[in-house]
C-alpha cells in the first residue's frame, strides 16, 4: 500500500528508491502485507525496510526490520502552567545526551533485572551492564528532549524521543545472529537483512519476550527522566502518555514490523491512553498529538514524521560555505536549542 506521493523532482527520486527497496522486501517468504508511509525514505541497501515502512509477516520476527534502535519512542508529560524555561533547565540537568551512559542517579528495578537474567538473549555481561548504566540517557542522532506550550490548552509539555540505547542494540546483535542461523538453514536465497526467527520455535518466543523486556526498559527510561524533572520543579504532572514508532507488533500470528511508523491501532499499544499518539516533525515544527483509524492502506499505522533524504552534512554544504554558527543561528531563531 503506497501512501506516498511525489511533489517535486527530489521527492520523485525518493519515492522510486523507497519502492525499489520495498518491492525487494516483499519477496521475503514470510511477508504477507506491507505499507509505505507518506514520509518514507530509504536506509541501507536495496531490500532493506525503509524508514516509514510497515511489513507484516506470518509467524516470523525479522530483527533488521526493527533495527538496532529497538522501541524508539516518544513520551509526553504536561506540567500544567509551569514556566517552559524552568522545565527545560530542570530536564537538561537530569538527563545525558550523546553516546555512552552513566553509573549513577537511576536504579533498575528488581523485576526487570530478573527478567533480563531469565532470557537467553539478554543474560550476558554487556546487556546487563548497559541496562543499568544507560538508564536516564537520551543518546544522539535525531533523539531529543523538547519543551513547548500546547496550542490547544496552553499547558507546558515536555516530550522525550529516544530508544532502548545500547541495551536494545545488544539484543539486536543477538537477534541477527540467531536469524542468520535460521536463514542459512531454511531460506539461503533470502537477503541477509531480511533473515528471521520463526515464532513457532522456542527461540522465536524467547526473542519476542526479550523485545517486551526492552519495551518496558525503554518506557521506564522515559518515565525516570520525566519524573526526575517533575521532582526538581516540584511541579504537578497533569497528563502523560507515550508510544513507540520503531518496534514489532503482534496480532495473533501476524507480526507487524514498523520502522519509523507510528502505531494507531490500540491493539498495538496495550498501555494506550484514549488512542492518542505522538508524531514528531523537525525542530522548527510542532509535535503532533493525533488519533486515527485503521484502514486497509495504513495497516493500523501513521507516519513517524521525520523521514529525510538529505544528511546533515549535505544540508550544510547546500548553504554555500557559510559558517555552521551562522546557519545554526538562522535556523534556530526564537528557539532555545541546547546540546
Short mmCIF file of C-alpha atoms in Angstrom, two decimals:
data_model
loop_
_atom_site.label_atom_id
_atom_site.label_comp_id
_atom_site.label_asym_id
_atom_site.label_seq_id
_atom_site.Cartn_x
_atom_site.Cartn_y
_atom_site.Cartn_z
CA UNK A 1 0.00 0.00 0.00
CA UNK A 2 1.65 3.20 -1.22
CA UNK A 3 0.63 6.12 0.99
CA UNK A 4 3.18 8.44 -0.58
CA UNK A 5 3.14 10.98 -3.41
CA UNK A 6 5.98 12.88 -5.05
CA UNK A 7 5.51 16.64 -5.43
CA UNK A 8 8.91 17.59 -6.86
CA UNK A 9 11.97 16.05 -8.51
CA UNK A 10 13.75 15.21 -5.24
CA UNK A 11 10.63 13.51 -3.89
CA UNK A 12 10.17 11.56 -7.15
CA UNK A 13 13.69 10.18 -6.77
CA UNK A 14 12.94 9.32 -3.15
CA UNK A 15 9.68 7.52 -3.97
CA UNK A 16 11.45 5.44 -6.62
CA UNK A 17 14.16 4.42 -4.11
CA UNK A 18 11.54 3.57 -1.47
CA UNK A 19 9.53 1.45 -3.91
CA UNK A 20 12.63 -0.34 -5.21
CA UNK A 21 13.62 -1.40 -1.70
CA UNK A 22 10.06 -2.30 -0.61
CA UNK A 23 9.47 -4.45 -3.70
CA UNK A 24 12.59 -6.42 -2.72
CA UNK A 25 11.43 -6.69 0.91
CA UNK A 26 8.02 -8.01 -0.23
CA UNK A 27 9.70 -11.02 -1.89
CA UNK A 28 10.73 -12.36 1.53
CA UNK A 29 8.91 -15.71 2.04
CA UNK A 30 7.32 -14.74 5.38
CA UNK A 31 5.84 -11.43 4.20
CA UNK A 32 2.05 -11.19 3.78
CA UNK A 33 1.48 -7.42 3.56
CA UNK A 34 3.24 -4.06 3.53
CA UNK A 35 2.68 -0.32 3.57
CA UNK A 36 4.73 2.80 2.92
CA UNK A 37 4.02 5.91 5.00
CA UNK A 38 3.94 9.43 3.43
CA UNK A 39 7.35 10.36 4.87
CA UNK A 40 9.16 7.16 3.86
CA UNK A 41 12.81 7.31 2.82
CA UNK A 42 15.35 4.57 2.12
CA UNK A 43 18.02 3.45 4.56
CA UNK A 44 20.79 1.00 3.72
CA UNK A 45 20.94 -1.16 0.61
CA UNK A 46 18.09 -2.21 -1.68
CA UNK A 47 15.98 -4.86 0.04
CA UNK A 48 16.21 -3.27 3.48
CA UNK A 49 12.99 -1.93 5.03
CA UNK A 50 12.82 1.87 4.56
CA UNK A 51 12.15 4.38 7.31
CA UNK A 52 8.38 4.79 7.14
CA UNK A 53 7.90 1.15 6.14
CA UNK A 54 5.46 -1.34 7.69
CA UNK A 55 5.99 -5.03 6.89
CA UNK A 56 3.58 -7.73 8.10
CA UNK A 57 4.93 -11.29 8.36
CA UNK A 58 3.41 -14.60 9.37
CA UNK A 59 4.90 -16.31 12.45
CA UNK A 60 8.26 -14.61 11.91
CA UNK A 61 10.26 -11.87 13.64
CA UNK A 62 12.82 -10.03 11.49
CA UNK A 63 15.37 -8.23 13.70
CA UNK A 64 16.66 -5.98 10.89
CA UNK A 65 13.12 -4.71 10.36
CA UNK A 66 13.05 -3.17 13.85
CA UNK A 67 16.76 -2.23 13.57
CA UNK A 68 19.27 -1.61 16.38
CA UNK A 69 17.24 1.29 17.79
CA UNK A 70 14.57 -1.01 19.22
CA UNK A 71 11.49 0.74 20.61
CA UNK A 72 12.48 4.24 19.54
CA UNK A 73 9.59 6.10 21.11
CA UNK A 74 8.07 9.30 22.48
CA UNK A 75 6.65 10.23 25.87
CA UNK A 76 4.89 13.48 26.76
CA UNK A 77 4.16 14.94 30.19
CA UNK A 78 2.08 18.02 30.84
CA UNK A 79 3.43 20.16 33.69
CA UNK A 80 0.39 22.45 33.62
CA UNK A 81 1.26 26.13 33.85
CA UNK A 82 4.97 25.60 34.65
CA UNK A 83 7.47 28.02 33.07
CA UNK A 84 8.87 26.30 29.93
CA UNK A 85 12.41 27.59 30.56
CA UNK A 86 12.40 26.20 34.11
CA UNK A 87 11.20 22.83 32.78
CA UNK A 88 13.97 22.80 30.15
CA UNK A 89 16.59 23.80 32.75
CA UNK A 90 15.48 21.00 35.10
CA UNK A 91 15.36 18.42 32.30
CA UNK A 92 18.73 19.45 30.89
CA UNK A 93 20.30 18.85 34.28
CA UNK A 94 18.54 15.49 34.66
CA UNK A 95 19.42 13.50 31.55
CA UNK A 96 22.52 12.81 29.47
CA UNK A 97 22.87 13.38 25.70
CA UNK A 98 25.39 11.84 23.34
CA UNK A 99 26.97 8.37 23.28
CA UNK A 100 27.66 6.22 26.32
CA UNK A 101 25.97 6.02 29.69
CA UNK A 102 26.40 6.86 33.36
CA UNK A 103 26.90 4.95 36.58
CA UNK A 104 24.68 6.86 38.99
CA UNK A 105 21.28 8.50 39.50
CA UNK A 106 18.80 5.81 38.39
CA UNK A 107 18.07 2.34 39.78
CA UNK A 108 17.00 -0.66 37.67
CA UNK A 109 14.01 -2.36 39.39
CA UNK A 110 14.49 -5.92 40.65
CA UNK A 111 11.70 -7.38 38.49
CA UNK A 112 13.39 -6.12 35.31
CA UNK A 113 16.76 -7.44 36.50
CA UNK A 114 15.14 -10.84 36.97
CA UNK A 115 13.51 -10.84 33.53
CA UNK A 116 16.86 -9.91 31.94
CA UNK A 117 18.67 -12.75 33.73
CA UNK A 118 16.00 -15.26 32.72
CA UNK A 119 16.18 -14.55 28.97
CA UNK A 120 18.82 -16.21 26.78
CA UNK A 121 19.09 -13.15 24.52
CA UNK A 122 19.60 -10.69 27.39
CA UNK A 123 21.52 -12.67 30.00
CA UNK A 124 25.05 -11.62 29.03
CA UNK A 125 27.56 -9.35 30.68
CA UNK A 126 27.28 -6.46 28.20
CA UNK A 127 23.46 -6.35 28.20
CA UNK A 128 23.29 -6.48 32.00
CA UNK A 129 25.87 -3.68 32.31
CA UNK A 130 24.24 -1.25 29.84
CA UNK A 131 20.75 -1.95 31.19
CA UNK A 132 21.96 -0.13 34.31
CA UNK A 133 24.42 2.48 33.04
CA UNK A 134 22.24 3.72 30.14
CA UNK A 135 19.16 4.41 32.29
CA UNK A 136 18.27 8.09 32.22
CA UNK A 137 20.19 8.79 28.99
CA UNK A 138 18.93 10.02 25.63
CA UNK A 139 21.58 9.12 23.06
CA UNK A 140 22.21 11.24 19.96
CA UNK A 141 21.23 11.33 16.28
CA UNK A 142 17.66 12.60 15.94
CA UNK A 143 16.79 11.94 19.58
CA UNK A 144 15.71 14.95 21.60
CA UNK A 145 14.06 16.39 24.68
CA UNK A 146 11.54 19.10 23.80
CA UNK A 147 9.60 21.63 25.87
CA UNK A 148 6.81 23.78 24.44
CA UNK A 149 3.28 25.00 25.05
CA UNK A 150 0.22 23.16 23.76
CA UNK A 151 -1.59 25.23 21.13
CA UNK A 152 -4.85 23.64 22.32
CA UNK A 153 -4.59 24.10 26.11
CA UNK A 154 -1.60 26.38 26.77
CA UNK A 155 -0.13 23.75 29.10
CA UNK A 156 3.64 23.34 29.24
CA UNK A 157 4.51 19.99 27.64
CA UNK A 158 7.77 18.04 27.76
CA UNK A 159 8.44 15.35 25.14
CA UNK A 160 11.34 12.89 25.10
CA UNK A 161 12.35 10.95 21.98
CA UNK A 162 14.77 8.04 22.29
CA UNK A 163 15.00 4.27 22.03
CA UNK A 164 16.46 1.49 24.14
CA UNK A 165 20.04 2.71 23.84
CA UNK A 166 22.84 0.11 23.97
CA UNK A 167 20.56 -2.31 25.81
CA UNK A 168 18.37 -2.69 22.72
CA UNK A 169 21.36 -2.62 20.38
CA UNK A 170 22.79 -5.66 22.19
CA UNK A 171 19.52 -7.55 21.71
CA UNK A 172 19.53 -6.62 18.01
CA UNK A 173 23.03 -8.14 17.61
CA UNK A 174 21.94 -11.36 19.32
CA UNK A 175 18.75 -11.48 17.23
CA UNK A 176 20.59 -11.00 13.93
CA UNK A 177 22.95 -13.89 14.77
CA UNK A 178 20.03 -16.18 15.55
CA UNK A 179 18.07 -15.07 12.45
CA UNK A 180 21.09 -15.73 10.23
CA UNK A 181 21.29 -19.28 11.58
CA UNK A 182 17.68 -19.93 10.53
CA UNK A 183 18.17 -18.14 7.19
CA UNK A 184 21.06 -20.42 6.20
CA UNK A 185 19.03 -23.50 7.11
CA UNK A 186 15.64 -22.53 5.68
CA UNK A 187 15.97 -19.80 3.08
CA UNK A 188 19.56 -19.19 1.90
CA UNK A 189 18.38 -17.09 -1.08
CA UNK A 190 16.70 -14.57 1.25
CA UNK A 191 18.72 -11.37 1.77
CA UNK A 192 20.72 -11.39 5.00
CA UNK A 193 18.98 -8.16 6.03
CA UNK A 194 15.64 -9.98 5.90
CA UNK A 195 16.60 -13.06 7.93
CA UNK A 196 14.02 -14.09 10.52
CA UNK A 197 13.48 -16.04 13.73
CA UNK A 198 10.43 -18.34 13.45
CA UNK A 199 7.95 -17.63 16.24
CA UNK A 200 6.92 -21.30 16.14
CA UNK A 201 10.35 -22.17 17.58
CA UNK A 202 11.38 -21.73 21.21
CA UNK A 203 13.96 -19.14 20.09
CA UNK A 204 11.20 -17.06 18.50
CA UNK A 205 9.11 -16.99 21.65
CA UNK A 206 12.15 -16.06 23.77
CA UNK A 207 13.10 -13.31 21.34
CA UNK A 208 9.54 -11.94 21.50
CA UNK A 209 9.76 -11.90 25.31
CA UNK A 210 13.15 -10.14 25.09
CA UNK A 211 11.53 -7.45 22.93
CA UNK A 212 8.88 -6.92 25.63
CA UNK A 213 11.61 -6.53 28.27
CA UNK A 214 13.33 -3.93 26.10
CA UNK A 215 9.99 -2.13 25.60
CA UNK A 216 9.42 -1.98 29.37
CA UNK A 217 13.00 -0.79 29.93
CA UNK A 218 12.56 1.99 27.36
CA UNK A 219 9.26 3.14 28.83
CA UNK A 220 10.87 3.19 32.28
CA UNK A 221 13.76 5.24 30.87
CA UNK A 222 11.33 7.90 29.64
CA UNK A 223 9.41 7.86 32.93
CA UNK A 224 12.54 8.30 35.03
CA UNK A 225 13.61 11.39 33.09
CA UNK A 226 10.11 12.89 33.27
CA UNK A 227 9.61 12.07 36.96
CA UNK A 228 13.02 13.42 37.99
CA UNK A 229 12.35 16.63 36.06
CA UNK A 230 9.00 17.00 37.84
CA UNK A 231 10.64 16.43 41.24
CA UNK A 232 13.20 19.17 40.56
CA UNK A 233 10.42 21.55 39.55
CA UNK A 234 8.19 20.48 42.45
CA UNK A 235 5.54 20.55 39.75
CA UNK A 236 2.35 18.50 39.44
CA UNK A 237 2.06 16.10 36.49
CA UNK A 238 -1.24 16.91 34.76
CA UNK A 239 -1.16 14.32 31.98
CA UNK A 240 1.14 11.74 30.36
CA UNK A 241 1.14 9.19 27.56
CA UNK A 242 3.62 7.52 25.21
CA UNK A 243 4.02 5.37 22.11
CA UNK A 244 6.81 3.69 20.22
CA UNK A 245 7.36 4.04 16.46
CA UNK A 246 10.15 1.52 15.87
CA UNK A 247 9.05 -1.91 17.02
CA UNK A 248 7.34 -5.22 16.21
CA UNK A 249 3.62 -5.53 16.97
CA UNK A 250 1.86 -8.90 17.30
CA UNK A 251 -1.68 -9.60 16.11
CA UNK A 252 -2.28 -13.33 16.63
CA UNK A 253 0.14 -15.00 14.17
CA UNK A 254 0.93 -11.78 12.24
CA UNK A 255 3.93 -9.65 13.25
CA UNK A 256 3.86 -6.05 12.03
CA UNK A 257 7.36 -4.59 11.80
CA UNK A 258 7.21 -0.80 11.92
CA UNK A 259 10.41 1.01 11.01
CA UNK A 260 9.76 4.66 11.82
CA UNK A 261 5.96 4.26 11.69
CA UNK A 262 3.54 5.19 14.49
CA UNK A 263 1.00 2.56 15.64
CA UNK A 264 -2.54 3.95 15.50
CA UNK A 265 -4.49 0.86 16.50
CA UNK A 266 -4.99 0.37 20.25
CA UNK A 267 -4.30 -3.36 19.88
CA UNK A 268 -0.68 -2.45 19.12
CA UNK A 269 -0.30 -0.19 22.18
CA UNK A 270 -1.51 -2.12 25.25
CA UNK A 271 -0.87 0.86 27.56
CA UNK A 272 -2.62 3.32 25.24
CA UNK A 273 -4.30 6.45 26.61
CA UNK A 274 -7.53 7.33 24.77
CA UNK A 275 -6.00 6.32 21.43
CA UNK A 276 -3.71 9.37 21.43
CA UNK A 277 -0.35 9.18 19.65
CA UNK A 278 2.68 11.46 19.30
CA UNK A 279 4.28 12.28 15.94
CA UNK A 280 7.43 14.43 15.95
CA UNK A 281 8.29 16.53 12.92
CA UNK A 282 11.50 18.57 12.71
CA UNK A 283 12.89 21.05 15.24
CA UNK A 284 11.14 24.05 13.68
CA UNK A 285 7.72 22.37 13.52
CA UNK A 286 5.32 21.37 16.30
CA UNK A 287 4.97 17.85 17.71
CA UNK A 288 1.57 16.47 16.73
CA UNK A 289 -0.91 14.72 19.01
CA UNK A 290 -3.09 12.57 16.76
CA UNK A 291 -5.81 9.95 16.79
CA UNK A 292 -6.62 7.80 13.78
CA UNK A 293 -8.41 4.77 12.39
CA UNK A 294 -7.01 1.55 10.97
CA UNK A 295 -7.61 1.30 7.22
CA UNK A 296 -6.73 -1.23 4.54
CA UNK A 297 -3.99 1.14 3.32
CA UNK A 298 -2.32 2.02 6.61
CA UNK A 299 -2.45 -1.43 8.31
CA UNK A 300 -3.04 0.44 11.59
CA UNK A 301 -0.06 2.82 11.34
CA UNK A 302 0.71 6.51 10.73
CA UNK A 303 3.90 8.38 9.80
CA UNK A 304 6.76 8.95 12.22
CA UNK A 305 7.14 12.44 10.76
CA UNK A 306 10.91 12.59 10.44
CA UNK A 307 11.96 10.81 7.26
CA UNK A 308 14.67 12.58 5.25
CA UNK A 309 16.87 12.17 2.19
CA UNK A 310 19.46 14.86 2.86
CA UNK A 311 22.11 14.25 5.51
CA UNK A 312 23.14 16.98 7.95
CA UNK A 313 26.48 17.24 6.12
CA UNK A 314 24.76 17.65 2.73
CA UNK A 315 22.47 20.29 4.22
CA UNK A 316 25.45 22.31 5.49
CA UNK A 317 27.14 22.05 2.07
CA UNK A 318 23.99 23.36 0.40
CA UNK A 319 24.42 26.61 2.37
CA UNK A 320 27.32 27.71 0.18
CA UNK A 321 30.25 27.61 2.59
CA UNK A 322 28.61 29.64 5.37
CA UNK A 323 29.86 29.08 8.91
CA UNK A 324 27.99 26.45 10.95
CA UNK A 325 27.40 29.02 13.71
CA UNK A 326 25.69 31.36 11.23
CA UNK A 327 23.47 28.59 9.82
CA UNK A 328 22.61 27.44 13.34
CA UNK A 329 21.63 30.96 14.47
CA UNK A 330 19.40 31.42 11.42
CA UNK A 331 17.66 28.04 11.61
CA UNK A 332 17.05 28.10 15.37
CA UNK A 333 15.78 31.69 15.56
CA UNK A 334 13.35 32.10 18.50
CA UNK A 335 14.16 28.56 19.74
CA UNK A 336 16.19 27.63 22.83
CA UNK A 337 18.32 24.79 21.44
CA UNK A 338 20.94 23.07 23.59
CA UNK A 339 23.30 20.10 23.11
#
